[in-house]
mmCIF file of C-alpha atoms and ligand atoms in Angstrom:
data_model
loop_
_atom_site.group_PDB
_atom_site.id
_atom_site.type_symbol
_atom_site.label_atom_id
_atom_site.label_comp_id
_atom_site.label_asym_id
_atom_site.label_seq_id
_atom_site.Cartn_x
_atom_site.Cartn_y
_atom_site.Cartn_z
ATOM 1 C CA MET W 1 -14.790 -9.849 17.904
ATOM 2 C CA LYS W 2 -11.245 -8.751 18.673
ATOM 3 C CA LEU W 3 -7.853 -9.818 17.463
ATOM 4 C CA THR W 4 -4.777 -8.901 19.470
ATOM 5 C CA LEU W 5 -1.378 -9.491 17.970
ATOM 6 C CA ARG W 6 2.226 -8.686 18.562
ATOM 7 C CA LYS W 7 2.923 -5.441 16.713
ATOM 8 C CA PRO W 8 3.832 -6.264 13.089
ATOM 9 C CA ASP W 9 6.886 -5.461 11.004
ATOM 10 C CA ASP W 10 6.639 -4.515 7.339
ATOM 11 C CA PHE W 11 9.583 -5.934 5.406
ATOM 12 C CA HIS W 12 8.948 -3.953 2.208
ATOM 13 C CA LEU W 13 7.805 -0.353 2.428
ATOM 14 C CA HIS W 14 8.098 2.695 0.169
ATOM 15 C CA LEU W 15 7.958 5.947 2.102
ATOM 16 C CA ARG W 16 9.427 8.358 -0.503
ATOM 17 C CA GLU W 17 10.929 11.571 0.879
ATOM 18 C CA GLY W 18 10.241 15.146 1.993
ATOM 19 C CA ASP W 19 6.585 16.225 2.421
ATOM 20 C CA ARG W 20 5.314 13.059 0.835
ATOM 21 C CA MET W 21 7.199 10.875 3.287
ATOM 22 C CA ALA W 22 5.861 12.927 6.185
ATOM 23 C CA ALA W 23 2.317 12.441 4.824
ATOM 24 C CA VAL W 24 2.456 8.634 4.961
ATOM 25 C CA VAL W 25 4.940 7.620 7.636
ATOM 26 C CA GLN W 26 2.352 8.007 10.422
ATOM 27 C CA ASP W 27 0.194 5.405 8.722
ATOM 28 C CA SER W 28 2.980 2.847 8.808
ATOM 29 C CA ALA W 29 3.900 3.721 12.397
ATOM 30 C CA ARG W 30 0.286 3.057 13.382
ATOM 31 C CA TRP W 31 0.405 -0.529 12.150
ATOM 32 C CA CYS W 32 4.046 -1.484 12.412
ATOM 33 C CA ARG W 33 6.872 -1.307 14.920
ATOM 34 C CA ARG W 34 9.563 -1.625 12.250
ATOM 35 C CA ALA W 35 9.733 -1.474 8.485
ATOM 36 C CA LEU W 36 12.336 -2.182 5.861
ATOM 37 C CA ILE W 37 12.476 1.060 3.900
ATOM 38 C CA MET W 38 12.931 0.720 0.163
ATOM 39 C CA PRO W 39 15.804 2.726 -1.332
ATOM 40 C CA ASN W 40 14.282 3.604 -4.737
ATOM 41 C CA LEU W 41 14.100 7.343 -4.193
ATOM 42 C CA LYS W 42 14.535 9.674 -7.160
ATOM 43 C CA GLU W 43 18.146 9.775 -6.052
ATOM 44 C CA PRO W 44 18.477 6.120 -5.031
ATOM 45 C CA VAL W 45 19.968 5.308 -1.624
ATOM 46 C CA ARG W 46 23.254 3.875 -2.824
ATOM 47 C CA SER W 47 25.615 4.504 0.090
ATOM 48 C CA THR W 48 25.601 3.840 3.798
ATOM 49 C CA GLN W 49 25.771 7.570 4.422
ATOM 50 C CA ALA W 50 22.709 8.186 2.234
ATOM 51 C CA ALA W 51 20.859 5.439 4.131
ATOM 52 C CA LEU W 52 21.763 6.994 7.492
ATOM 53 C CA ASP W 53 20.659 10.461 6.309
ATOM 54 C CA TYR W 54 17.374 9.055 5.007
ATOM 55 C CA ARG W 55 16.834 7.234 8.298
ATOM 56 C CA ASP W 56 17.343 10.506 10.208
ATOM 57 C CA GLU W 57 14.827 12.222 7.925
ATOM 58 C CA ILE W 58 12.222 9.537 8.632
ATOM 59 C CA LEU W 59 12.820 9.610 12.385
ATOM 60 C CA ALA W 60 12.550 13.408 12.404
ATOM 61 C CA ALA W 61 9.063 13.113 10.881
ATOM 62 C CA LEU W 62 7.952 10.964 13.846
ATOM 63 C CA PRO W 63 8.692 12.990 16.974
ATOM 64 C CA GLN W 64 6.596 10.619 19.129
ATOM 65 C CA GLY W 65 8.889 7.692 18.247
ATOM 66 C CA GLY W 66 7.730 4.085 18.361
ATOM 67 C CA PHE W 67 8.765 3.252 14.813
ATOM 68 C CA GLU W 68 12.102 1.913 13.675
ATOM 69 C CA PRO W 69 13.147 2.263 10.052
ATOM 70 C CA LEU W 70 15.386 -0.595 8.939
ATOM 71 C CA MET W 71 17.386 0.614 5.996
ATOM 72 C CA SER W 72 18.250 -0.987 2.669
ATOM 73 C CA LEU W 73 20.899 -0.186 0.109
ATOM 74 C CA TYR W 74 20.087 0.133 -3.599
ATOM 75 C CA LEU W 75 22.438 -2.083 -5.611
ATOM 76 C CA THR W 76 23.816 -0.797 -8.907
ATOM 77 C CA ASP W 77 26.442 -2.055 -11.339
ATOM 78 C CA ARG W 78 28.920 0.050 -9.363
ATOM 79 C CA THR W 79 28.212 -1.079 -5.800
ATOM 80 C CA THR W 80 31.391 -2.354 -4.139
ATOM 81 C CA PRO W 81 31.945 -5.093 -1.539
ATOM 82 C CA ALA W 82 33.488 -2.380 0.669
ATOM 83 C CA GLU W 83 30.156 -0.520 0.670
ATOM 84 C CA ILE W 84 28.468 -3.677 1.953
ATOM 85 C CA SER W 85 30.960 -3.995 4.830
ATOM 86 C CA GLN W 86 30.379 -0.375 5.715
ATOM 87 C CA ALA W 87 26.605 -0.818 5.565
ATOM 88 C CA LYS W 88 26.810 -3.801 7.882
ATOM 89 C CA ALA W 89 29.080 -1.936 10.302
ATOM 90 C CA SER W 90 26.572 0.955 10.500
ATOM 91 C CA GLY W 91 24.091 -1.315 12.277
ATOM 92 C CA ALA W 92 21.238 0.564 10.561
ATOM 93 C CA VAL W 93 21.279 -1.153 7.164
ATOM 94 C CA VAL W 94 19.939 -4.699 7.193
ATOM 95 C CA ALA W 95 19.442 -5.468 3.508
ATOM 96 C CA ALA W 96 20.515 -4.727 -0.020
ATOM 97 C CA LYS W 97 17.909 -4.386 -2.736
ATOM 98 C CA LEU W 98 18.331 -5.756 -6.211
ATOM 99 C CA TYR W 99 16.247 -4.088 -8.904
ATOM 100 C CA PRO W 100 16.886 -5.430 -12.378
ATOM 101 C CA GLN W 101 17.454 -2.322 -14.494
ATOM 102 C CA GLY W 102 14.156 -0.889 -15.736
ATOM 103 C CA ALA W 103 11.952 -3.317 -13.774
ATOM 104 C CA THR W 104 9.902 -0.766 -11.843
ATOM 105 C CA THR W 105 9.656 2.759 -10.381
ATOM 106 C CA ASN W 106 13.083 4.446 -10.176
ATOM 107 C CA SER W 107 15.036 1.397 -11.264
ATOM 108 C CA ASP W 108 17.019 2.984 -14.097
ATOM 109 C CA LEU W 109 20.166 2.715 -12.012
ATOM 110 C CA GLY W 110 19.415 -0.902 -11.131
ATOM 111 C CA VAL W 111 21.607 -3.834 -12.001
ATOM 112 C CA SER W 112 22.109 -4.632 -15.707
ATOM 113 C CA HIS W 113 24.113 -7.891 -15.395
ATOM 114 C CA ILE W 114 23.608 -9.899 -12.248
ATOM 115 C CA GLU W 115 26.866 -11.838 -12.765
ATOM 116 C CA GLY W 116 28.727 -8.536 -12.452
ATOM 117 C CA LEU W 117 27.301 -8.249 -8.966
ATOM 118 C CA TYR W 118 28.671 -11.560 -7.708
ATOM 119 C CA PRO W 119 31.533 -10.011 -5.646
ATOM 120 C CA VAL W 120 28.915 -7.878 -3.868
ATOM 121 C CA LEU W 121 26.721 -10.922 -3.272
ATOM 122 C CA GLU W 122 29.739 -12.688 -1.773
ATOM 123 C CA ALA W 123 30.156 -9.756 0.602
ATOM 124 C CA LEU W 124 26.464 -9.942 1.554
ATOM 125 C CA GLU W 125 26.784 -13.663 2.163
ATOM 126 C CA LYS W 126 29.815 -13.106 4.391
ATOM 127 C CA THR W 127 28.242 -10.334 6.456
ATOM 128 C CA GLY W 128 24.881 -12.099 6.799
ATOM 129 C CA MET W 129 23.003 -9.173 5.295
ATOM 130 C CA VAL W 130 19.815 -9.999 3.410
ATOM 131 C CA LEU W 131 19.470 -9.664 -0.357
ATOM 132 C CA CYS W 132 15.964 -8.477 -1.304
ATOM 133 C CA ILE W 133 15.062 -9.102 -4.915
ATOM 134 C CA HIS W 134 12.512 -7.568 -7.250
ATOM 135 C CA GLY W 135 12.133 -10.811 -9.172
ATOM 136 C CA GLU W 136 11.164 -9.876 -12.698
ATOM 137 C CA VAL W 137 13.107 -10.040 -15.937
ATOM 138 C CA THR W 138 12.875 -6.946 -18.092
ATOM 139 C CA ALA W 139 13.591 -8.348 -21.567
ATOM 140 C CA PRO W 140 11.003 -6.778 -23.899
ATOM 141 C CA GLU W 141 10.153 -10.126 -25.479
ATOM 142 C CA VAL W 142 8.950 -11.556 -22.159
ATOM 143 C CA ASP W 143 5.237 -11.036 -21.528
ATOM 144 C CA ILE W 144 4.611 -8.882 -18.465
ATOM 145 C CA PHE W 145 2.533 -11.636 -16.845
ATOM 146 C CA ASP W 146 5.456 -14.092 -17.229
ATOM 147 C CA ARG W 147 8.247 -11.890 -15.968
ATOM 148 C CA GLU W 148 8.372 -13.361 -12.477
ATOM 149 C CA ALA W 149 8.265 -17.000 -13.557
ATOM 150 C CA VAL W 150 11.013 -16.423 -16.140
ATOM 151 C CA PHE W 151 13.133 -14.647 -13.519
ATOM 152 C CA LEU W 152 13.014 -17.718 -11.278
ATOM 153 C CA ASP W 153 14.477 -19.938 -13.986
ATOM 154 C CA GLN W 154 16.909 -17.545 -15.578
ATOM 155 C CA VAL W 155 18.225 -15.582 -12.625
ATOM 156 C CA LEU W 156 17.135 -16.722 -9.186
ATOM 157 C CA ASP W 157 17.783 -20.429 -9.536
ATOM 158 C CA PRO W 158 21.442 -19.980 -10.597
ATOM 159 C CA LEU W 159 21.889 -17.266 -7.968
ATOM 160 C CA VAL W 160 20.736 -19.301 -4.985
ATOM 161 C CA ARG W 161 22.815 -22.274 -6.168
ATOM 162 C CA GLN W 162 25.905 -20.073 -6.422
ATOM 163 C CA PHE W 163 25.350 -18.511 -2.974
ATOM 164 C CA PRO W 164 23.764 -21.119 -0.699
ATOM 165 C CA GLY W 165 24.740 -19.146 2.403
ATOM 166 C CA LEU W 166 23.163 -15.892 1.204
ATOM 167 C CA LYS W 167 19.859 -14.900 2.785
ATOM 168 C CA VAL W 168 17.519 -14.054 -0.075
ATOM 169 C CA VAL W 169 14.004 -12.629 -0.022
ATOM 170 C CA LEU W 170 11.936 -12.913 -3.175
ATOM 171 C CA GLU W 171 9.901 -9.758 -2.753
ATOM 172 C CA HIS W 172 6.172 -9.395 -3.441
ATOM 173 C CA VAL W 173 5.669 -12.919 -4.791
ATOM 174 C CA THR W 174 2.769 -12.898 -7.271
ATOM 175 C CA THR W 175 2.713 -16.356 -8.850
ATOM 176 C CA ALA W 176 2.181 -19.988 -7.925
ATOM 177 C CA GLU W 177 5.631 -20.608 -9.450
ATOM 178 C CA GLY W 178 7.158 -18.061 -7.071
ATOM 179 C CA VAL W 179 5.491 -19.725 -4.083
ATOM 180 C CA ALA W 180 6.711 -23.164 -5.179
ATOM 181 C CA PHE W 181 10.243 -21.862 -5.717
ATOM 182 C CA VAL W 182 10.409 -20.357 -2.230
ATOM 183 C CA GLU W 183 8.916 -23.479 -0.651
ATOM 184 C CA ALA W 184 11.443 -25.710 -2.392
ATOM 185 C CA GLY W 185 14.421 -23.575 -1.364
ATOM 186 C CA GLY W 186 16.523 -23.939 1.752
ATOM 187 C CA PRO W 187 16.072 -21.984 4.992
ATOM 188 C CA ASN W 188 17.983 -19.003 3.537
ATOM 189 C CA LEU W 189 15.254 -18.345 0.995
ATOM 190 C CA ALA W 190 12.014 -16.577 1.933
ATOM 191 C CA GLY W 191 9.294 -14.535 0.242
ATOM 192 C CA THR W 192 7.207 -11.506 1.132
ATOM 193 C CA LEU W 193 3.525 -11.241 0.241
ATOM 194 C CA THR W 194 1.629 -7.982 -0.151
ATOM 195 C CA ALA W 195 -1.916 -7.427 1.078
ATOM 196 C CA HIS W 196 -3.112 -6.343 -2.345
ATOM 197 C CA HIS W 197 -1.795 -9.415 -4.126
ATOM 198 C CA LEU W 198 -3.658 -11.539 -1.556
ATOM 199 C CA LEU W 199 -6.857 -9.612 -2.310
ATOM 200 C CA ILE W 200 -6.972 -8.854 -6.036
ATOM 201 C CA ASN W 201 -6.351 -10.649 -9.294
ATOM 202 C CA ARG W 202 -5.903 -9.253 -12.782
ATOM 203 C CA ASN W 203 -9.653 -9.043 -13.352
ATOM 204 C CA ASP W 204 -9.774 -6.464 -10.569
ATOM 205 C CA LEU W 205 -7.301 -4.462 -12.617
ATOM 206 C CA LEU W 206 -8.885 -4.771 -16.045
ATOM 207 C CA VAL W 207 -12.557 -5.839 -15.980
ATOM 208 C CA GLY W 208 -15.228 -3.127 -16.172
ATOM 209 C CA GLY W 209 -12.708 -0.371 -16.908
ATOM 210 C CA ILE W 210 -9.033 -0.059 -16.130
ATOM 211 C CA LYS W 211 -8.362 0.478 -12.400
ATOM 212 C CA PRO W 212 -5.156 2.445 -12.043
ATOM 213 C CA HIS W 213 -5.160 2.086 -8.254
ATOM 214 C CA HIS W 214 -4.874 -1.682 -8.679
ATOM 215 C CA TYR W 215 -1.855 -1.356 -10.940
ATOM 216 C CA CYS W 216 1.481 -2.270 -9.426
ATOM 217 C CA LEU W 217 4.583 -4.234 -10.285
ATOM 218 C CA PRO W 218 4.770 -7.130 -10.352
ATOM 219 C CA VAL W 219 1.311 -6.858 -11.896
ATOM 220 C CA ALA W 220 -1.536 -8.861 -10.311
ATOM 221 C CA LYS W 221 -1.964 -12.271 -11.931
ATOM 222 C CA ARG W 222 -4.767 -14.801 -12.519
ATOM 223 C CA GLU W 223 -7.024 -15.973 -9.689
ATOM 224 C CA LYS W 224 -5.207 -19.321 -9.399
ATOM 225 C CA HIS W 225 -2.062 -17.407 -8.502
ATOM 226 C CA ARG W 226 -3.842 -15.260 -5.920
ATOM 227 C CA LYS W 227 -5.137 -18.461 -4.343
ATOM 228 C CA ALA W 228 -1.612 -19.879 -4.202
ATOM 229 C CA LEU W 229 -0.374 -16.721 -2.469
ATOM 230 C CA LEU W 230 -3.198 -16.824 0.057
ATOM 231 C CA LYS W 231 -2.477 -20.468 0.768
ATOM 232 C CA ALA W 232 1.212 -19.704 1.314
ATOM 233 C CA ALA W 233 0.477 -16.718 3.578
ATOM 234 C CA THR W 234 -1.907 -18.694 5.764
ATOM 235 C CA SER W 235 0.061 -21.966 5.728
ATOM 236 C CA GLY W 236 2.108 -21.258 8.837
ATOM 237 C CA SER W 237 5.327 -21.624 6.824
ATOM 238 C CA PRO W 238 8.029 -19.339 8.234
ATOM 239 C CA LYS W 239 9.246 -18.757 4.673
ATOM 240 C CA PHE W 240 6.460 -16.263 3.951
ATOM 241 C CA PHE W 241 5.992 -12.994 5.796
ATOM 242 C CA LEU W 242 4.570 -9.518 5.575
ATOM 243 C CA GLY W 243 6.029 -7.034 3.105
ATOM 244 C CA SER W 244 3.348 -4.579 2.075
ATOM 245 C CA ASP W 245 5.038 -2.935 -0.913
ATOM 246 C CA SER W 246 2.836 0.015 0.011
ATOM 247 C CA ALA W 247 3.916 2.399 -2.746
ATOM 248 C CA PRO W 248 2.266 5.829 -2.723
ATOM 249 C CA HIS W 249 2.092 7.918 -5.873
ATOM 250 C CA PRO W 250 0.205 11.176 -6.331
ATOM 251 C CA GLN W 251 -3.282 10.779 -7.812
ATOM 252 C CA SER W 252 -2.228 12.717 -10.900
ATOM 253 C CA ALA W 253 0.575 10.257 -11.638
ATOM 254 C CA LYS W 254 -1.758 7.246 -11.254
ATOM 255 C CA GLU W 255 -4.779 8.585 -13.161
ATOM 256 C CA CYS W 256 -3.251 9.533 -16.490
ATOM 257 C CA ALA W 257 -2.323 8.117 -19.888
ATOM 258 C CA SER W 258 0.770 6.342 -18.545
ATOM 259 C CA GLY W 259 -0.096 5.714 -14.929
ATOM 260 C CA CYS W 260 2.726 4.598 -12.680
ATOM 261 C CA ALA W 261 2.909 1.390 -10.698
ATOM 262 C CA GLY W 262 2.221 1.200 -6.983
ATOM 263 C CA VAL W 263 -0.680 0.589 -4.592
ATOM 264 C CA TYR W 264 -1.061 2.551 -1.366
ATOM 265 C CA THR W 265 -1.948 0.059 1.346
ATOM 266 C CA GLY W 266 -0.136 1.800 4.188
ATOM 267 C CA TYR W 267 -3.323 3.540 5.285
ATOM 268 C CA ALA W 268 -5.164 0.434 6.501
ATOM 269 C CA LEU W 269 -2.488 -2.213 6.290
ATOM 270 C CA LEU W 270 -3.648 -4.657 8.940
ATOM 271 C CA PRO W 271 -7.357 -4.409 8.066
ATOM 272 C CA TYR W 272 -6.447 -5.411 4.497
ATOM 273 C CA TYR W 273 -4.341 -8.366 5.622
ATOM 274 C CA ALA W 274 -7.011 -9.372 8.157
ATOM 275 C CA ALA W 275 -9.598 -9.363 5.359
ATOM 276 C CA ALA W 276 -7.396 -11.671 3.297
ATOM 277 C CA PHE W 277 -6.675 -14.071 6.163
ATOM 278 C CA GLU W 278 -10.306 -14.089 7.250
ATOM 279 C CA SER W 279 -11.400 -14.958 3.715
ATOM 280 C CA ALA W 280 -9.238 -18.081 4.024
ATOM 281 C CA GLY W 281 -10.616 -18.867 7.506
ATOM 282 C CA ALA W 282 -7.104 -18.426 8.884
ATOM 283 C CA LEU W 283 -7.071 -15.376 11.139
ATOM 284 C CA GLU W 284 -5.076 -17.357 13.687
ATOM 285 C CA ALA W 285 -2.175 -17.486 11.191
ATOM 286 C CA LEU W 286 -1.961 -13.712 10.842
ATOM 287 C CA GLU W 287 0.215 -12.992 13.860
ATOM 288 C CA ASP W 288 3.135 -15.222 12.898
ATOM 289 C CA PHE W 289 2.996 -13.981 9.308
ATOM 290 C CA ALA W 290 2.871 -10.328 10.320
ATOM 291 C CA SER W 291 4.946 -10.238 13.481
ATOM 292 C CA ARG W 292 7.209 -13.251 13.821
ATOM 293 C CA PHE W 293 8.492 -14.926 10.656
ATOM 294 C CA GLY W 294 10.027 -11.792 9.142
ATOM 295 C CA ALA W 295 11.848 -10.810 12.311
ATOM 296 C CA GLU W 296 13.157 -14.349 12.701
ATOM 297 C CA PHE W 297 14.405 -14.457 9.127
ATOM 298 C CA TYR W 298 16.204 -11.139 9.598
ATOM 299 C CA GLY W 299 17.583 -12.243 12.966
ATOM 300 C CA LEU W 300 15.807 -9.463 14.857
ATOM 301 C CA PRO W 301 14.167 -9.691 18.287
ATOM 302 C CA LEU W 302 10.378 -9.967 18.297
ATOM 303 C CA ASN W 303 8.485 -6.783 19.108
ATOM 304 C CA GLU W 304 7.148 -6.410 22.638
ATOM 305 C CA GLU W 305 4.276 -4.080 21.734
ATOM 306 C CA SER W 306 0.869 -5.317 20.663
ATOM 307 C CA LEU W 307 -2.009 -4.108 18.549
ATOM 308 C CA THR W 308 -5.719 -4.916 18.719
ATOM 309 C CA LEU W 309 -8.056 -5.069 15.743
ATOM 310 C CA VAL W 310 -11.811 -5.056 16.245
ATOM 311 C CA ARG W 311 -14.247 -6.517 13.766
ATOM 312 C CA GLU W 312 -16.202 -3.372 12.950
ATOM 313 C CA PRO W 313 -16.895 -1.819 9.566
ATOM 314 C CA TYR W 314 -14.261 0.693 8.644
ATOM 315 C CA LEU W 315 -14.691 3.061 5.714
ATOM 316 C CA ILE W 316 -11.544 3.731 3.690
ATOM 317 C CA PRO W 317 -11.520 7.432 2.726
ATOM 318 C CA ASN W 318 -11.901 8.432 -0.914
ATOM 319 C CA SER W 319 -8.729 10.439 -0.823
ATOM 320 C CA LEU W 320 -5.896 11.462 1.497
ATOM 321 C CA GLU W 321 -3.754 14.589 1.600
ATOM 322 C CA TYR W 322 -0.410 14.184 -0.114
ATOM 323 C CA GLY W 323 1.637 17.368 -0.220
ATOM 324 C CA SER W 324 0.138 19.522 -2.957
ATOM 325 C CA ASP W 325 -1.565 16.495 -4.544
ATOM 326 C CA ALA W 326 -3.905 13.748 -3.316
ATOM 327 C CA LEU W 327 -3.248 10.112 -2.496
ATOM 328 C CA ILE W 328 -5.854 7.448 -3.230
ATOM 329 C CA PRO W 329 -5.648 4.548 -0.794
ATOM 330 C CA PHE W 330 -6.317 0.942 -1.791
ATOM 331 C CA TRP W 331 -10.085 0.202 -1.765
ATOM 332 C CA ALA W 332 -10.881 3.922 -1.453
ATOM 333 C CA GLY W 333 -14.518 4.523 -0.575
ATOM 334 C CA GLN W 334 -15.065 0.879 0.401
ATOM 335 C CA GLN W 335 -15.627 -0.706 3.767
ATOM 336 C CA VAL W 336 -13.280 -3.173 5.350
ATOM 337 C CA ALA W 337 -14.344 -5.429 8.206
ATOM 338 C CA TRP W 338 -11.555 -4.628 10.660
ATOM 339 C CA LYS W 339 -10.260 -1.508 12.338
ATOM 340 C CA LEU W 340 -7.743 -0.510 14.944
ATOM 341 C CA GLN W 341 -9.170 -0.568 18.459
HETATM 342 C C1 LIG G 401 7.028 0.406 -6.385
HETATM 343 C C2 LIG G 401 7.231 1.929 -6.294
HETATM 344 O O1 LIG G 401 6.346 2.672 -6.726
HETATM 345 O O2 LIG G 401 8.269 2.361 -5.795
HETATM 346 N N1 LIG G 401 5.940 0.147 -7.265
HETATM 347 C C3 LIG G 401 5.216 -0.988 -7.333
HETATM 348 O O3 LIG G 401 4.371 -1.107 -8.215
HETATM 349 N N2 LIG G 401 5.369 -1.948 -6.476
HETATM 350 C C4 LIG G 401 8.295 -0.234 -6.790
HETATM 351 C C5 LIG G 401 8.312 -1.721 -6.655
HETATM 352 O O4 LIG G 401 8.354 -2.256 -5.560
HETATM 353 O O5 LIG G 401 8.288 -2.407 -7.699
HETATM 354 ZN ZN1 LIG G 402 8.269 -2.218 -3.786
#
């Protein structure tokens, strides 16, 4: 069996920088024509110039071309509306990323008080740039499994009411509440869904020994939530599209006493998504989810290229090279049912 689709776009991708970026960018270029590159580097991408430099670095690592990095700007308490105008004018930056301070990897410089950011959000609304949100509150009294649902009530609901013309993406939705919130919103509100959150629940993280390579933020939730995500992904609703949140970390930083958050799905991105869609009997819904709805939301032309998957067993390697360390891909050592033709 074969499945040919328009070449996908990944609207949430962590590539990192330097050697480590060069080690993974080929994987994304294999599966995707374009990707929205996350700005949470050690030195976050806070200015248009930094975004353009980072873009050049990525392009230089792909001499054969065929992959377009769409850049995002990391919002801080000090981002100005003028920076947003400049980002828009560059033509290379399509989104701004809101990390609540302390929510995830390299978010220390994230936003502490969202209200303080309102002039910047006004500028985004005016320019038509997209606001991508890591939707979790960080208050220590909120249980980690509730952080997304609480964010919807406390932060996102007031925000979308205040800025009805702002295009907002709730990134890596992990809960039934998140799905319902996106569905109930207007056409300016959408959500991305990762492959891993469509495939694993919190038992896969914690039962039979802790599985550091299933640990990411937002953390995987109960099975009923995974089912809600899968239903949303396969529903044909243009409000949900592909954002892998592929987030490589060296093996040594994952397999240790305080392992960091992030799952590396870039290696076999489409086979993972195909497995999820097939499990729901909805392979025919994969193309729009992967290759149409995101581009339409961002106002980008659809890709002309295509990609063919064949239904043949494909063994995910145990380990990949990653600079001086190793990188463990999602489902390492396991077989998936689909591979690239
Ligand atoms: C991401 C990373 O490592 O940069 N980690 C993750 O668990 N998803 C950051 C993020 O998107 O939260
Ligand atoms: Zn991410």
